[in-house]
Structure formats: C-alpha cells, structure tokens
PDB file of C-alpha atoms in Angstrom:
ATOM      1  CA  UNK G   1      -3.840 -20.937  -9.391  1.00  0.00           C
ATOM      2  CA  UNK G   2      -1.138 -19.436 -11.529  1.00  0.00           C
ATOM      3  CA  UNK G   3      -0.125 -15.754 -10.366  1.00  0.00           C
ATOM      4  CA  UNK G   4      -0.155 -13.096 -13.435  1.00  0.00           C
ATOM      5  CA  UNK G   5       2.202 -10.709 -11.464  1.00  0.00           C
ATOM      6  CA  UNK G   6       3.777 -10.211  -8.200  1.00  0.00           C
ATOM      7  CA  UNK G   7       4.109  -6.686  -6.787  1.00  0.00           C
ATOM      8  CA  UNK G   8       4.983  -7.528  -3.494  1.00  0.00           C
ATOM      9  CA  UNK G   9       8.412  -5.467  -1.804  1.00  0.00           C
ATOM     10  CA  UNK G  10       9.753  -5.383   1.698  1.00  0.00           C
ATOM     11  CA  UNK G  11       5.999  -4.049   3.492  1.00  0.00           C
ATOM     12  CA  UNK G  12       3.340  -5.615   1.015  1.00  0.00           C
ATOM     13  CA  UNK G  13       2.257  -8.718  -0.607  1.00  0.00           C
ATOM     14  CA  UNK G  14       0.798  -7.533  -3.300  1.00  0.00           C
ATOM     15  CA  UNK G  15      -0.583  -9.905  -6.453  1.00  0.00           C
ATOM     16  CA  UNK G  16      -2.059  -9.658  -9.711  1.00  0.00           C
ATOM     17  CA  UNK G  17      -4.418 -12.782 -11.014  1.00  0.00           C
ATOM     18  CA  UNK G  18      -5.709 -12.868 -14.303  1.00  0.00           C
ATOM     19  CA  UNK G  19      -8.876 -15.170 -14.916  1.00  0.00           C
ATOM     20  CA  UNK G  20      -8.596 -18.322 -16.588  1.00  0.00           C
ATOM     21  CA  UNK G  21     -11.800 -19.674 -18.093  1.00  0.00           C
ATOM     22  CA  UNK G  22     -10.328 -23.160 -17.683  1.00  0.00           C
ATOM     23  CA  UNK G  23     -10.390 -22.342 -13.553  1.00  0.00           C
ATOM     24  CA  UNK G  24     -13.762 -23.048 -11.448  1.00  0.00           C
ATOM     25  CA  UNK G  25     -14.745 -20.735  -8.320  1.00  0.00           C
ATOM     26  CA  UNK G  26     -16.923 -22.288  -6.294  1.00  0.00           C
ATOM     27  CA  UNK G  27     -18.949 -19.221  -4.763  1.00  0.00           C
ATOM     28  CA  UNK G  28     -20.046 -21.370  -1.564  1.00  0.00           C
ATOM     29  CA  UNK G  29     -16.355 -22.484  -0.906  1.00  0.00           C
ATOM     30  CA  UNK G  30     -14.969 -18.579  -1.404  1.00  0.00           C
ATOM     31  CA  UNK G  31     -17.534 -16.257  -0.366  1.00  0.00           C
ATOM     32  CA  UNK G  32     -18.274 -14.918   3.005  1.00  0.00           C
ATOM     33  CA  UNK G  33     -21.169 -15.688   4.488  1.00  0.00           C
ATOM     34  CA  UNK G  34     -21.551 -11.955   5.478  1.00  0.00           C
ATOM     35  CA  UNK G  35     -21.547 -10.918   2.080  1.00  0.00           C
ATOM     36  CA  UNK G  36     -23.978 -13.058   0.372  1.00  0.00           C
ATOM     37  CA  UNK G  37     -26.520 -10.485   0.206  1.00  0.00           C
ATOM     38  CA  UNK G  38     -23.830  -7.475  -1.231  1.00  0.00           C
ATOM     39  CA  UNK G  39     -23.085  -9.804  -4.048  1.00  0.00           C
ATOM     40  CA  UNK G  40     -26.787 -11.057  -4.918  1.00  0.00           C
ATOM     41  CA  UNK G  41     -27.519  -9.069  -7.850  1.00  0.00           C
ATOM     42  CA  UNK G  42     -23.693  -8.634  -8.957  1.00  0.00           C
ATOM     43  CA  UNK G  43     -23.521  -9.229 -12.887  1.00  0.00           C
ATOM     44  CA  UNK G  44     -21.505 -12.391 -13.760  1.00  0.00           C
ATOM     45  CA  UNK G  45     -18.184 -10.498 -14.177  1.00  0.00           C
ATOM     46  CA  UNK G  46     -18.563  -8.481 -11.269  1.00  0.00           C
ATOM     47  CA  UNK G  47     -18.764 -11.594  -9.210  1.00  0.00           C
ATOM     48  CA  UNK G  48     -16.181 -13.094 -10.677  1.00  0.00           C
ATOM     49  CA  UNK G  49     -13.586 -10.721 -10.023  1.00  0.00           C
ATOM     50  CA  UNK G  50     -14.906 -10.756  -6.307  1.00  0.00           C
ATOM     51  CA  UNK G  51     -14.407 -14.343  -5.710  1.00  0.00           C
ATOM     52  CA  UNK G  52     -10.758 -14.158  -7.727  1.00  0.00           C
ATOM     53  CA  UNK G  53      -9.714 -11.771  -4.959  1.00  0.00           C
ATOM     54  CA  UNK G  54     -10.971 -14.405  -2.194  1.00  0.00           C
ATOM     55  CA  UNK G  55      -8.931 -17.171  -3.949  1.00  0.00           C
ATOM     56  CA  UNK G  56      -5.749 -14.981  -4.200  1.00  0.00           C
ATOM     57  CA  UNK G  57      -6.900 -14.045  -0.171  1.00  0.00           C
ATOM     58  CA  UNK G  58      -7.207 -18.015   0.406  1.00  0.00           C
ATOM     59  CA  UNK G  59      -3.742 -18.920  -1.368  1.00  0.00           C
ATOM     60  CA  UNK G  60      -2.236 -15.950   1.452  1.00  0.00           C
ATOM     61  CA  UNK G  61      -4.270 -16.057   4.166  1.00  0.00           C
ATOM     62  CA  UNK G  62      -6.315 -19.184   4.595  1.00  0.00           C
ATOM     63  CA  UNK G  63      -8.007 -18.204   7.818  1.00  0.00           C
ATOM     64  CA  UNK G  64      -9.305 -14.781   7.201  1.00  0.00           C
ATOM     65  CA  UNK G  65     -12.403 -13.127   5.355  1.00  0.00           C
ATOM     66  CA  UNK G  66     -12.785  -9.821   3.751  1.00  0.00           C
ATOM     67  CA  UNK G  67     -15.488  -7.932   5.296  1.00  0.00           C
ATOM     68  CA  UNK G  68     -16.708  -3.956   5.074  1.00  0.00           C
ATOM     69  CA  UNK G  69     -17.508  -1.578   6.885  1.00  0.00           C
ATOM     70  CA  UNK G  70     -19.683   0.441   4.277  1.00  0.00           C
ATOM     71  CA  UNK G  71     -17.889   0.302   1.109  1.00  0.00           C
ATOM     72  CA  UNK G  72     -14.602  -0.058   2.974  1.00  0.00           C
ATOM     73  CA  UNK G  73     -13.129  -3.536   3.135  1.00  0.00           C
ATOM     74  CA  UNK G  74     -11.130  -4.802   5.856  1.00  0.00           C
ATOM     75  CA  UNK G  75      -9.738  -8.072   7.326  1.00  0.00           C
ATOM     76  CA  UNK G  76     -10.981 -10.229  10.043  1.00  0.00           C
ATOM     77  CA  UNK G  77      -9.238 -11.013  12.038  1.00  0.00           C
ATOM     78  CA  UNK G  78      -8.081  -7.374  11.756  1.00  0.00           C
ATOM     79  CA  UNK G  79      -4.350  -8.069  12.018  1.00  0.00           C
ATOM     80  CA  UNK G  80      -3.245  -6.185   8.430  1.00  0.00           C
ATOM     81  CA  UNK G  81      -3.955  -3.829   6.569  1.00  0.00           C
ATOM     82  CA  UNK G  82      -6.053  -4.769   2.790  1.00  0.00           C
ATOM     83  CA  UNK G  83      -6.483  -3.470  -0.485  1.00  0.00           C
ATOM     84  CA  UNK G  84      -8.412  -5.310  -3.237  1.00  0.00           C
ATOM     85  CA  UNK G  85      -8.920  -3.977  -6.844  1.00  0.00           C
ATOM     86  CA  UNK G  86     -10.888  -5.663 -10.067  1.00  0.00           C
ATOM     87  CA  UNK G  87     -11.260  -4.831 -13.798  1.00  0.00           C
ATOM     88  CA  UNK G  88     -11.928  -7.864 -15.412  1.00  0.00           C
ATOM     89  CA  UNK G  89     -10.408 -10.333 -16.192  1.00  0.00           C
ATOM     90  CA  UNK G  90      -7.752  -8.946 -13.425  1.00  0.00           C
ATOM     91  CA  UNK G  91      -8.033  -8.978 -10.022  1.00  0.00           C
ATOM     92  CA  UNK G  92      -5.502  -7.779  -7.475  1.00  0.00           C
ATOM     93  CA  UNK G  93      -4.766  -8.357  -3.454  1.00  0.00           C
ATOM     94  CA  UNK G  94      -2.356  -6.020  -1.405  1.00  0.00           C
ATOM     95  CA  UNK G  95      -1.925  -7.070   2.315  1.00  0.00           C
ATOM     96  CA  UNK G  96       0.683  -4.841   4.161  1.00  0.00           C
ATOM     97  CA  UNK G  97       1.731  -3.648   7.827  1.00  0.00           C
ATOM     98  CA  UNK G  98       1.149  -0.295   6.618  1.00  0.00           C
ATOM     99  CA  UNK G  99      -2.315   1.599   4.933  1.00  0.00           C
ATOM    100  CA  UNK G 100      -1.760   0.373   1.091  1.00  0.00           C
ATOM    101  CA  UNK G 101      -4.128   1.483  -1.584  1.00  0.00           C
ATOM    102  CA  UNK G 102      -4.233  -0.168  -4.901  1.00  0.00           C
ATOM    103  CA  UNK G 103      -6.022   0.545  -8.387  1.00  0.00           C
ATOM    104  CA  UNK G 104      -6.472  -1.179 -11.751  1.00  0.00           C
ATOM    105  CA  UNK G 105      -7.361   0.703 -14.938  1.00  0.00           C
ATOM    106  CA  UNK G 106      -7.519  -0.432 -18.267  1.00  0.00           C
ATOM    107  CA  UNK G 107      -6.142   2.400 -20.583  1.00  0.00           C
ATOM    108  CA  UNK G 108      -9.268   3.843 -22.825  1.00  0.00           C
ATOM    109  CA  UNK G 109      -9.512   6.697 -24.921  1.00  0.00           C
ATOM    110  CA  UNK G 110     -12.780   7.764 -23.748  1.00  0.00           C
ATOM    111  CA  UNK G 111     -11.082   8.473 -20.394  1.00  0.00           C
ATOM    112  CA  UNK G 112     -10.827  12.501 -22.155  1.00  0.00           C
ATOM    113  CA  UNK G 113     -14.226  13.033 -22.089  1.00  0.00           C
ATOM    114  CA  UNK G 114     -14.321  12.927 -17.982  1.00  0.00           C
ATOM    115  CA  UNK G 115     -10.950  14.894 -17.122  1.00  0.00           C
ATOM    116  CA  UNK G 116     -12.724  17.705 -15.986  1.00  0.00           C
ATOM    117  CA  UNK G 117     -13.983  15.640 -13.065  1.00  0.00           C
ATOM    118  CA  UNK G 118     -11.004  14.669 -11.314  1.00  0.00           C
ATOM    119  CA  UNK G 119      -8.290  17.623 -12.433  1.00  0.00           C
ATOM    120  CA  UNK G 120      -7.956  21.168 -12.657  1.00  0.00           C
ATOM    121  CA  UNK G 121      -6.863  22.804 -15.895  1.00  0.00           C
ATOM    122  CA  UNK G 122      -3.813  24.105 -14.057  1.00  0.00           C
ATOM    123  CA  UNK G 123      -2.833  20.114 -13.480  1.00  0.00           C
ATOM    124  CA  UNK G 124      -2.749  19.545 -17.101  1.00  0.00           C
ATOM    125  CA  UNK G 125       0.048  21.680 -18.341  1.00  0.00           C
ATOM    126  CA  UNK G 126       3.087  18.806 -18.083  1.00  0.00           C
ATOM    127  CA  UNK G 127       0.368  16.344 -20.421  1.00  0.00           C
ATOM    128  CA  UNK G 128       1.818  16.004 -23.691  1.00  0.00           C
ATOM    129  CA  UNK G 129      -1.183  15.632 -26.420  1.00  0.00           C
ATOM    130  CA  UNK G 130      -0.106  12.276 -28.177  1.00  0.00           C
ATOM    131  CA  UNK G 131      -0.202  10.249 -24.943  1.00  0.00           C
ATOM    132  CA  UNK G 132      -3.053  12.213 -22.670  1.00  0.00           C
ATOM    133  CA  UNK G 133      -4.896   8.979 -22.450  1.00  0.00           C
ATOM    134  CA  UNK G 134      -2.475   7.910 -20.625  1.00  0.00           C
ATOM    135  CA  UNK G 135      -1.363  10.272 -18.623  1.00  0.00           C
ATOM    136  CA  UNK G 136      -5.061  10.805 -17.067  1.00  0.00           C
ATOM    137  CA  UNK G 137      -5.374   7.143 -16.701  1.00  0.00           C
ATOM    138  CA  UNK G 138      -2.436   7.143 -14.573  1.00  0.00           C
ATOM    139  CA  UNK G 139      -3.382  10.539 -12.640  1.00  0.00           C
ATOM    140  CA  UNK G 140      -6.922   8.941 -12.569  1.00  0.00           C
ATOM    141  CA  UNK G 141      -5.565   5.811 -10.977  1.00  0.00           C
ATOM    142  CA  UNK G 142      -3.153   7.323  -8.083  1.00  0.00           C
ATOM    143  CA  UNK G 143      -6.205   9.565  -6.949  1.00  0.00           C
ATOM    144  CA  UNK G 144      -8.567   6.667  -6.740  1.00  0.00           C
ATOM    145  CA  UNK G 145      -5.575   4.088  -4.757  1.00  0.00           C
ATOM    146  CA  UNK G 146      -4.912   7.312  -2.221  1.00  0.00           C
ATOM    147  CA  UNK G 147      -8.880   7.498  -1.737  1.00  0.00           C
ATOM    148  CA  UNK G 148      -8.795   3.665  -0.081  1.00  0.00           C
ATOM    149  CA  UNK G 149      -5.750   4.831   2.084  1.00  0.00           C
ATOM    150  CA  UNK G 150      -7.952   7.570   3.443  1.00  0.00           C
ATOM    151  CA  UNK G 151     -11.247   5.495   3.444  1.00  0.00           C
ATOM    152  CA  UNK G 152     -13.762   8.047   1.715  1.00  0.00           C
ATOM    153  CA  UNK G 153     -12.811  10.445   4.492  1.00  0.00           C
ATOM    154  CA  UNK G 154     -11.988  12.692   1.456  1.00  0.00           C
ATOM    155  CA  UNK G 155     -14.267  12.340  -1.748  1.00  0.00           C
ATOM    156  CA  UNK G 156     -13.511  14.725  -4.263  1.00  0.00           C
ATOM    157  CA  UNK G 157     -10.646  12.873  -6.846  1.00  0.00           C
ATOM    158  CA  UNK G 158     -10.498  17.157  -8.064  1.00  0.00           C
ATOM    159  CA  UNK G 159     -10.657  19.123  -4.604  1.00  0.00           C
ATOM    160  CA  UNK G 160      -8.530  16.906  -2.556  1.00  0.00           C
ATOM    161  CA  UNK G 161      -6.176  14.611  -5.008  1.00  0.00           C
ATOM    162  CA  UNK G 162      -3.125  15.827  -6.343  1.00  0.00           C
ATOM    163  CA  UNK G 163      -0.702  14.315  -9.013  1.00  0.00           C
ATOM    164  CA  UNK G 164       2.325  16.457  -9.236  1.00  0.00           C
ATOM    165  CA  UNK G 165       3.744  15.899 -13.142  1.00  0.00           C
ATOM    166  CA  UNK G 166       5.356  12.968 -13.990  1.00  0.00           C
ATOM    167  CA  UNK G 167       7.248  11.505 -16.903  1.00  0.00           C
ATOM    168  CA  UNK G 168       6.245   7.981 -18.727  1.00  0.00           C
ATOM    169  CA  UNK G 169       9.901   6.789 -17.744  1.00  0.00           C
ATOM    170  CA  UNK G 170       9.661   7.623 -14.183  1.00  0.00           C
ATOM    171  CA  UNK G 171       6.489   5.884 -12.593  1.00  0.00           C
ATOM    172  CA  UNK G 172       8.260   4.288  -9.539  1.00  0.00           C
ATOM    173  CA  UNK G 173       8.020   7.151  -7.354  1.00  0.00           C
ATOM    174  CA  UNK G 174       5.486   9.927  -8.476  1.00  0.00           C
ATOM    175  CA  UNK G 175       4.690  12.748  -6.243  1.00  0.00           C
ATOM    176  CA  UNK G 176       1.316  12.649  -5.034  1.00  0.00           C
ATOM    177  CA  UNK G 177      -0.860  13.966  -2.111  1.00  0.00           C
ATOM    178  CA  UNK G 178      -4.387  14.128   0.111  1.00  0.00           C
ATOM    179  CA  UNK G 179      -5.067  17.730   1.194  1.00  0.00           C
ATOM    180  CA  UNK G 180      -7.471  20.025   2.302  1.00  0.00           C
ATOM    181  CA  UNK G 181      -7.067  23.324   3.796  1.00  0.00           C
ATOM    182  CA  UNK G 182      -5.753  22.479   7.137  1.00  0.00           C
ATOM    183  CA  UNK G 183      -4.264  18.772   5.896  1.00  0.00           C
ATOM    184  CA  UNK G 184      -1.613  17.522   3.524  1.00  0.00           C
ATOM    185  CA  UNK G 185      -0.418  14.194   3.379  1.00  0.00           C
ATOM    186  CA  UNK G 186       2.018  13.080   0.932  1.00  0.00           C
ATOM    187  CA  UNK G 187       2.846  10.062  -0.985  1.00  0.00           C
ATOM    188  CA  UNK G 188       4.844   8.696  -3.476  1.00  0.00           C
ATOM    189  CA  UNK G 189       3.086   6.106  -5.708  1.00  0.00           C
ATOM    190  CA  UNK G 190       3.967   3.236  -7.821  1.00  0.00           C
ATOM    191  CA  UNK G 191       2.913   2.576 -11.522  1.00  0.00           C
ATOM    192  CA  UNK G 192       3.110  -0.845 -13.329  1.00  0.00           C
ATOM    193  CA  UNK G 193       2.052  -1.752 -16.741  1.00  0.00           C
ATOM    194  CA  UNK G 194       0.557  -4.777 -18.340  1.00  0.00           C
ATOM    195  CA  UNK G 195      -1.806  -5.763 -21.457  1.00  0.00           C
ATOM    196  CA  UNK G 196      -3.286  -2.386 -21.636  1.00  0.00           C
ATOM    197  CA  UNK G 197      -3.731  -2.244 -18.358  1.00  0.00           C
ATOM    198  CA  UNK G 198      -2.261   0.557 -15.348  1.00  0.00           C
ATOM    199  CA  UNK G 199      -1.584  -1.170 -11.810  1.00  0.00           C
ATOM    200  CA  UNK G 200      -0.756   1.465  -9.249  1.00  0.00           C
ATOM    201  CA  UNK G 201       0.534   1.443  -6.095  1.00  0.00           C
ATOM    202  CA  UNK G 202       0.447   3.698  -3.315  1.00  0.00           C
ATOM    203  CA  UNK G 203       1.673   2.963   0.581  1.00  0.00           C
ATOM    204  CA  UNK G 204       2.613   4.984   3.738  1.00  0.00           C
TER     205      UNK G 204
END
C-alpha cells in the first residue's frame, strides 16, 4: 500500500493514504468485530475511508484495533495515543506518546457561508479578502484537531477554540488554544498542504 505522505517527526507517526481504486479492502480482514454494527449503514465512501485507516493501522501496528468510547477512538491495547481523520479519497493515522489531534479539510468556497459558527467577528480582522477561504479552512481545521486532544470535553469550535492570526507562509507553528473561563491550554499547530486539501497537526 503506497503511502501519499508522511508527517511523522520525533513523537508521532503520522501518515497520509490516498485511495487507489486499483486496491481491494477486504472489510472482514480490516474491521473490528466491535464495530460492525457502527459501520452498518455507512455510505460506500464513508466506509471506505474507515477501513483505509485500519490498513494504514495494520501496516503500523499489526496487533491492535481501533475502538471508541462514544465517538472517541482509542487503541487497544491502550499503549498510545490515536488520531484518525478521513475526507475522501484521503485518509490519515497519527499514533504518538503524547495526545495528537489531526484534521483533513478539503479547501471549498462555501466554507464562508458557516464562519459565523466557529469564529467571532473580532477573530477575523488579520483575514485578507482574496484568500478567506482559506484562511477559515485552516482556522476551521486547528479548532476541530484541538477538539480530539480534549475529547468533546469542550464543544463549542466559537466559545472555546482560538486561532491567534497567522500568515499563509508561516503554518508550522500557529498559535492556538482550548479555554474557558477558569482553563487555557495552549498549542502550537501544524499545517500541510496537498491537492486542495489542508492536513493539520496539533500535539502536546
């Protein structure tokens, strides 16, 4: 299975697949037992990208599953931390020491119409017009690979996510944070970009 990118760096693997039509998945060689009923109903793209990320989990860690605890996933045997992402036709792995939180997001237009959902107008004032797309694709991104760090704990991408600005030629170490009133912990996340796609990055 050819790898489209590797991310990895001194705490993480971290890898990028992109589907090849050419490739089969067997579903009863990849797939959990335990999560035969989550995927039941799963449109044929959806379950795709879920079995890439068991291959890529296969090809690193032969003798472990990816299992959840609600909507969280985690490894068993629990002895690293995961992160999985999926927008097909990529799919994307991150298995570190440390809490990791990854995000893919294919770069859209239409992402203007939902700003207002996950930033304030105060956030927007570094966002230069001709690239806001973007720029909110990115900010949308960061907020949604710090929300697997803190496992849903914190649920609001507007209330509790913020992006400090950023420039387009500086995306290996943009300022970010989880905070509420009594709580602020800060990050420093990692942007990558293929196709038209935004891979992001964010550790402890």
């Amino acid at each position: 299975m050819p790898l489209y990118r590797d991310f990895s760096d001194d705490n993480a693997t971290i890898l990028v697949w992109k589907y090849d039509e050419s490739e089969t998945l067997d579903i009863n060689e990849l797939l959990e037992p335990e999560n035969a009923e989550k995927v039941k109903d799963y449109h044929p793209k959806k379950l795709l990208e879920v079995l890439m990320v068991r291959k890529l989990l296969k090809g690193l860690k032969p003798d472990s599953k990816i299992l959840y605890k609600e909507r969280e996933p985690f490894l068993s045997p629990n002895d690293a931390e995961i992160s999985i992402t999926h927008s097909y036709p990529f799919a994307a792995i991150a298995i570190s020491k440390n809490k990791i939180g990854i995000d893919v997001e294919k770069f859209n237009p239409k992402i203007l119409r939902v700003i207002d959902k996950f930033t304030y107008e105060n956030e927007r004032g570094f966002i230069p017009e001709d690239k806001a797309d973007t720029f909110y694709t990115i900010i949308w991104s960061v907020k949604e690979s710090m929300y697997k760090i803190h496992h849903s704990k914190y649920w609001s991408l507007k209330k509790n996510y913020e992006v400090k600005p950023f420039e387009l030629k500086h995306l290996h170490k943009i300022s970010c944070r989880v905070y509420d009133e009594q709580f602020s912990d800060e990050f420093k996340a990692r942007v990558e970009f293929f196709d038209d796609y935004c891979f992001t990055i964010v550790e402890e």
